[in-house]
Short mmCIF file of C-alpha atoms in Angstrom, two decimals:
data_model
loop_
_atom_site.label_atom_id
_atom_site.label_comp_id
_atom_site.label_asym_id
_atom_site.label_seq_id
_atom_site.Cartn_x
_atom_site.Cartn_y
_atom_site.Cartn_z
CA UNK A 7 16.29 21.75 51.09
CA UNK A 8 17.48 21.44 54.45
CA UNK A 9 17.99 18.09 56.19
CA UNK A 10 19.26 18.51 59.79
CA UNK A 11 18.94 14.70 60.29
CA UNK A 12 21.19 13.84 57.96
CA UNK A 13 23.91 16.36 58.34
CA UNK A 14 24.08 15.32 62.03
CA UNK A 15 24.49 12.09 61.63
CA UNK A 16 26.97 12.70 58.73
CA UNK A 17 29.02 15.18 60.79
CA UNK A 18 28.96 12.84 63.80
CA UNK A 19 30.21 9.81 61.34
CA UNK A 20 33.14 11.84 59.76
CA UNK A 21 34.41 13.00 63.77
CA UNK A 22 34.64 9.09 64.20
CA UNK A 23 38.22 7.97 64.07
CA UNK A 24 37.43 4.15 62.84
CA UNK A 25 35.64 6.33 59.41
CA UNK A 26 38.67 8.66 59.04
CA UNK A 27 40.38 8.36 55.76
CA UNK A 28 43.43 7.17 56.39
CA UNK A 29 42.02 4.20 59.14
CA UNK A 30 43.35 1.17 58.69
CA UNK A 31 40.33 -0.27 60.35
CA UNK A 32 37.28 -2.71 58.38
CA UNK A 33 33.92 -0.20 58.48
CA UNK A 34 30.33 -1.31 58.83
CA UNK A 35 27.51 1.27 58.78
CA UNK A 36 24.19 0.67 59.94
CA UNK A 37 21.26 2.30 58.12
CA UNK A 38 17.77 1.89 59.16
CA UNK A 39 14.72 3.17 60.69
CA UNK A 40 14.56 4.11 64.85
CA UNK A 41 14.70 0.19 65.22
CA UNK A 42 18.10 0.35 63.97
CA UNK A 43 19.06 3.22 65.89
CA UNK A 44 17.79 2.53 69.87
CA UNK A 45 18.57 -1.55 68.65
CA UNK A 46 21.94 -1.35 67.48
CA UNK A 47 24.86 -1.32 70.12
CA UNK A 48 27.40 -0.36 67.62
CA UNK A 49 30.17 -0.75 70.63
CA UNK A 50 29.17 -4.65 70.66
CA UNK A 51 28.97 -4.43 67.46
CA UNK A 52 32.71 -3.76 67.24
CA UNK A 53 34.03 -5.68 70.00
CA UNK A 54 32.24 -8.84 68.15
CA UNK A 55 33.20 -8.50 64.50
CA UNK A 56 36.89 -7.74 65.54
CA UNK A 57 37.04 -10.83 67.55
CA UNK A 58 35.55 -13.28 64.78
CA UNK A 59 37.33 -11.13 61.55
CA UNK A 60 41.19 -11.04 63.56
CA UNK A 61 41.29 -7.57 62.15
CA UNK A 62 40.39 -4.29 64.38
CA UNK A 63 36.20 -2.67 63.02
CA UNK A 64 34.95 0.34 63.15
CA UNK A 65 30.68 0.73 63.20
CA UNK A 66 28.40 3.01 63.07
CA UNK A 67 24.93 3.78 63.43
CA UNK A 68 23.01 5.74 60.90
CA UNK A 69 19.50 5.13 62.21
CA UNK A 70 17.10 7.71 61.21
CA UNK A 71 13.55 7.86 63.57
CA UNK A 72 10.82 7.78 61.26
CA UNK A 73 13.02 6.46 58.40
CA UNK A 74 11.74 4.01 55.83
CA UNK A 75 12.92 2.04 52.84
CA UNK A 76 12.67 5.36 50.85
CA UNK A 77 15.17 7.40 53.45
CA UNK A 78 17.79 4.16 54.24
CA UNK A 79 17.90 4.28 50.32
CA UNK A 80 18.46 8.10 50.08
CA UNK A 81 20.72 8.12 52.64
CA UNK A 82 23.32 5.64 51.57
CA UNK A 83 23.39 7.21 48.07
CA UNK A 84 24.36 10.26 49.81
CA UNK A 85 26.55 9.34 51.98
CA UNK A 86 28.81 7.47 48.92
CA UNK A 87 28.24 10.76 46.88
CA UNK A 88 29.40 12.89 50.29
CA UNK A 89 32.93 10.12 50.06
CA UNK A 90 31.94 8.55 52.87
CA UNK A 91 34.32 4.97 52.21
CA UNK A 92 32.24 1.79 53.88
CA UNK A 93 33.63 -1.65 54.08
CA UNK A 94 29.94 -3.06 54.84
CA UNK A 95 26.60 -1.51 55.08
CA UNK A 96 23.74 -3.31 57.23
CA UNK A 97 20.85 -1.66 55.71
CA UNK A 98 17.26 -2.72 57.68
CA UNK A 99 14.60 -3.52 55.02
#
């Protein structure tokens, strides 16, 4: 099976330098429906969580339109089988 959605998104998260292995930076992921993805400003996001943690974060948005409890769930057990390393997950329920 073929899942374009996902393998975007996952491409698009490995190319981000906060995610790369050897960052030294604190991770948060964002999983959700479209409400998570046009509602999260993952740039504020990171500005605001570095500023109240001392420490320099990386986040980024995994928002799926359409997505459901069934796909956030899918999708994060993916993306820890694919190695994708997370300090945090927001997941929207």
């Amino acid at each position: 099976l073929r899942d374009p959605t996902y393998t975007d998104r996952l491409d698009a998260l490995r190319a981000h330098p906060g995610f790369a292995p050897d960052s030294k930076r604190q991770t948060v992921l964002f999983i959700g429906s479209s409400r998570t993805l046009n509602g999260v400003d993952t740039g504020a996001a990171e500005a605001e969580l570095s500023r109240r943690l001392g420490r320099p974060v990386a986040a980024f948005n995994f928002g799926t339109p359409g997505g459901g409890p069934v796909t956030n769930a899918l999708y994060l057990r993916r993306l820890l089988a694919d190695g994708v390393k997370v300090g945090a997950a927001v997941v929207e329920v």
